[in-house]
Short mmCIF file of C-alpha atoms in Angstrom, two decimals:
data_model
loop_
_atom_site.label_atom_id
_atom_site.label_comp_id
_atom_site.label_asym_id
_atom_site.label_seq_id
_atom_site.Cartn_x
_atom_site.Cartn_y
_atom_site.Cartn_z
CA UNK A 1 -50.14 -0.49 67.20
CA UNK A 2 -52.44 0.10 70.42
CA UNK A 3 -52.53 -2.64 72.22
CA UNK A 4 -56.03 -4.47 72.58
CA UNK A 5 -56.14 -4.95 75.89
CA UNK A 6 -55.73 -1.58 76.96
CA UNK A 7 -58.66 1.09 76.90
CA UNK A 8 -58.42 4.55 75.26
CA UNK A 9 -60.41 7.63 75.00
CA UNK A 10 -60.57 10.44 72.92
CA UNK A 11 -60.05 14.03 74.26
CA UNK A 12 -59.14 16.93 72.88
CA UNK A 13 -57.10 20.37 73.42
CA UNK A 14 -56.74 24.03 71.67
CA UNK A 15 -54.72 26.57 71.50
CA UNK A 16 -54.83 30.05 70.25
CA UNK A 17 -51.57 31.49 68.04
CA UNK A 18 -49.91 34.35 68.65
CA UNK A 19 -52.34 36.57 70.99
CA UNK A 20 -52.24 35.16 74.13
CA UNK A 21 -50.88 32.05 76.28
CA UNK A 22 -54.46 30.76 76.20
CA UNK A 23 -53.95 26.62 76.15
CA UNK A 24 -56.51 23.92 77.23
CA UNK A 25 -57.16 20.63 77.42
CA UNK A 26 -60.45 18.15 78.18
CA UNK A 27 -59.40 14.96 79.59
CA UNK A 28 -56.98 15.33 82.26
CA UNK A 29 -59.40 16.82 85.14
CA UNK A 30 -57.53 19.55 87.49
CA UNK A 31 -54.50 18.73 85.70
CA UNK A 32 -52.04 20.06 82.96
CA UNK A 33 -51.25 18.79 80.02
CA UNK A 34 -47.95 19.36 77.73
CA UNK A 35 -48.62 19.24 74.08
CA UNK A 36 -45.45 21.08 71.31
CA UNK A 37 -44.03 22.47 74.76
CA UNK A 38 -47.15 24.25 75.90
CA UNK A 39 -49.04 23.94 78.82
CA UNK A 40 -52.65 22.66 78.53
CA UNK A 41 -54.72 23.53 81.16
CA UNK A 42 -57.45 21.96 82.27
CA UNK A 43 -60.92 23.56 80.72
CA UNK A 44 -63.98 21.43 79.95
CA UNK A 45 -65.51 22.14 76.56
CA UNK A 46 -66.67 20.17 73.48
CA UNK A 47 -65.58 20.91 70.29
CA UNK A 48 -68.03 19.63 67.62
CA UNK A 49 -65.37 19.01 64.70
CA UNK A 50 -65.79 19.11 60.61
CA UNK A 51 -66.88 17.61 57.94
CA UNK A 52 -66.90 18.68 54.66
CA UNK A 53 -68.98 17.21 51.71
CA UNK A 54 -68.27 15.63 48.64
CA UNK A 55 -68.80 19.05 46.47
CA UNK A 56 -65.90 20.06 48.98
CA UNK A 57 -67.85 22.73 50.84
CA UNK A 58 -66.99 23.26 54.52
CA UNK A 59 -68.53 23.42 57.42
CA UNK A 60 -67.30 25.66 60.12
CA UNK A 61 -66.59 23.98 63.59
CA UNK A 62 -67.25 24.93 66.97
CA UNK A 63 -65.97 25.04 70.54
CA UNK A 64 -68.74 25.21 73.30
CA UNK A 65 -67.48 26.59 76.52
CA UNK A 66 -69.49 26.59 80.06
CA UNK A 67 -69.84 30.16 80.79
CA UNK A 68 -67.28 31.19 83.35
CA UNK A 69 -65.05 34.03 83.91
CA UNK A 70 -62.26 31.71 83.02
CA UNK A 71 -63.81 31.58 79.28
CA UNK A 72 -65.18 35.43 79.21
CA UNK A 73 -61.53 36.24 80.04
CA UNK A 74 -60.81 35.36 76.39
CA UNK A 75 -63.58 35.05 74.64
CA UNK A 76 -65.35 37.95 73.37
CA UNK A 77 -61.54 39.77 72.61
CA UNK A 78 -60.98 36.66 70.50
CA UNK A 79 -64.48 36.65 68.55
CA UNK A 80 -63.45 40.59 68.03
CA UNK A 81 -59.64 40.26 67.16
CA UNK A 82 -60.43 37.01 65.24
CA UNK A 83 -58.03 34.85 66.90
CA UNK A 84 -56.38 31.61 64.79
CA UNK A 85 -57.11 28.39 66.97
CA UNK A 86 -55.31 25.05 66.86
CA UNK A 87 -57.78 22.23 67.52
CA UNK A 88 -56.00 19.07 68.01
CA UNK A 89 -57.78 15.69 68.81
CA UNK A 90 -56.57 12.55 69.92
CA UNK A 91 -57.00 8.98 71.99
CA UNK A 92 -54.96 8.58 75.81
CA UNK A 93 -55.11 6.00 78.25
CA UNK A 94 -57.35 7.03 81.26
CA UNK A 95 -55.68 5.71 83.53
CA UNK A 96 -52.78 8.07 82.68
CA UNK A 97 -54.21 10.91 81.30
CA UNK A 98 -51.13 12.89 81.24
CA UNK A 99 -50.66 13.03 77.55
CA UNK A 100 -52.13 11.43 74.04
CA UNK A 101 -51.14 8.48 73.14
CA UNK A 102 -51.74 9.46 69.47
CA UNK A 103 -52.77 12.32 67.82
CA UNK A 104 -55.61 11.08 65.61
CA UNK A 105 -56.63 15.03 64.06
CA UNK A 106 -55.51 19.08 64.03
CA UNK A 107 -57.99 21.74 62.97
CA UNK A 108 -56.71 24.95 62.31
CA UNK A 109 -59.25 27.93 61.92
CA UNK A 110 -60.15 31.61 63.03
CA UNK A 111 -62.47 32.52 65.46
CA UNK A 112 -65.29 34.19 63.25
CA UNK A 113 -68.55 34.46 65.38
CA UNK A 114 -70.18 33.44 68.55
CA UNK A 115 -72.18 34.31 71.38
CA UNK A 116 -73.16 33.17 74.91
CA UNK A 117 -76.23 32.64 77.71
CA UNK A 118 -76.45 32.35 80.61
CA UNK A 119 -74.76 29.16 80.36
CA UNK A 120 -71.91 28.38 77.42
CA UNK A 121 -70.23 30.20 75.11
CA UNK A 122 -69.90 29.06 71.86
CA UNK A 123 -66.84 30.25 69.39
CA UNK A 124 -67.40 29.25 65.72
CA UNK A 125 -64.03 28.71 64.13
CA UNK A 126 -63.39 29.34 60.19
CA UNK A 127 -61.91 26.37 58.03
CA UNK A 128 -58.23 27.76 56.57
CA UNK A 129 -59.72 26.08 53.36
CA UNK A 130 -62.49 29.05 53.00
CA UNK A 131 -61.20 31.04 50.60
CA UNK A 132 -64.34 33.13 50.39
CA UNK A 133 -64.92 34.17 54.28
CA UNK A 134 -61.29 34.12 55.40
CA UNK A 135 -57.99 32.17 55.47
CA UNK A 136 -55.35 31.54 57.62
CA UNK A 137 -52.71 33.68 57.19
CA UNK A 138 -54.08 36.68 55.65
CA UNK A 139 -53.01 36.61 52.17
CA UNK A 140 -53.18 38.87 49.19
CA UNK A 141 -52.05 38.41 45.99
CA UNK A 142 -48.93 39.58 45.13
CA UNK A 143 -46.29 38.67 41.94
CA UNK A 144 -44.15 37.10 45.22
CA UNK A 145 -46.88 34.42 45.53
CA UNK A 146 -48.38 33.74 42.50
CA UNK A 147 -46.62 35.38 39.37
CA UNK A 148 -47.38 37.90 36.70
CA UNK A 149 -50.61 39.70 37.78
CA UNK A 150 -52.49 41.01 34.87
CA UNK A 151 -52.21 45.30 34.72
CA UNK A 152 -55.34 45.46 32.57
CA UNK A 153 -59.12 43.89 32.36
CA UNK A 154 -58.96 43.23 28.63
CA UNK A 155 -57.78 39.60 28.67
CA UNK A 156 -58.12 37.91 25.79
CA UNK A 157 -57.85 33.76 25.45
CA UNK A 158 -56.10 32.42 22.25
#
């Protein structure tokens, strides 16, 4: 249990999978962060988080980036190749900010859309629960995954 005498903030960090070493973090200032035995560097950016509704509909969450070269480096290849992104979210002390103290939430989504100005960049990420608009991993559906596939459109119901 935290102790209640001690204060905590909330920061957060992401990570894309696979296609590149891209890794950052928003609390520890001009530092580095190791989170799963990856290096977080320092990058600030909000990320605006989810929330999905009692009919279970979701609502796609976002990263806002100042626009530097740091962020074009990466961005527009990952809006194109639709990059999966690990969100993760959680409290650390300030006064060592080397690490969270817990992990309070992990988003996992692709990077569908975005855009920029002249100053952010903003990279809307996909929830893996869409099954419309996308999912995370590409899946189709195979006898493997989900058994005998009908072979014909006549289906009748007993």
């Amino acid at each position: 249990m935290a102790n209640p005498g001690r204060t905590y903030a909330l920061g957060q960090a992401f990570k894309f999978v696979g296609k590149s070493n891209y890794a950052f973090q928003n609390f520890n200032v001009g530092g580095i962060v190791r989170i799963n035995n990856k290096n977080h560097q320092f990058l600030p950016f909000g990320f605006s988080g989810v929330t999905v509704t009692r009919s279970g509909d979701n609502v796609d969450a976002a990263i806002v980036l100042p626009n530097s070269a740091l962020a074009q480096a990466f961005a527009l290849q990952a809006f194109e190749e639709e990059w999966e992104c690990v969100v993760r979210v959680g409290s650390f002390d300030p006064a060592e900010p080397k690490a969270f103290a817990q992990l309070l939430y992990e988003y996992v989504g692709i990077v569908s859309a975005g855009g920029w100005d002249d100053t952010s960049i903003k990279m809307t990420l996909n929830s893996v629960l869409d099954a419309v608009t996308g999912d995370v991993p590409h899946r189709r559906f195979e006898e493997d995954n989900v058994g005998p596939l009908p072979i014909t459109a006549n289906i009748n119901l007993q």
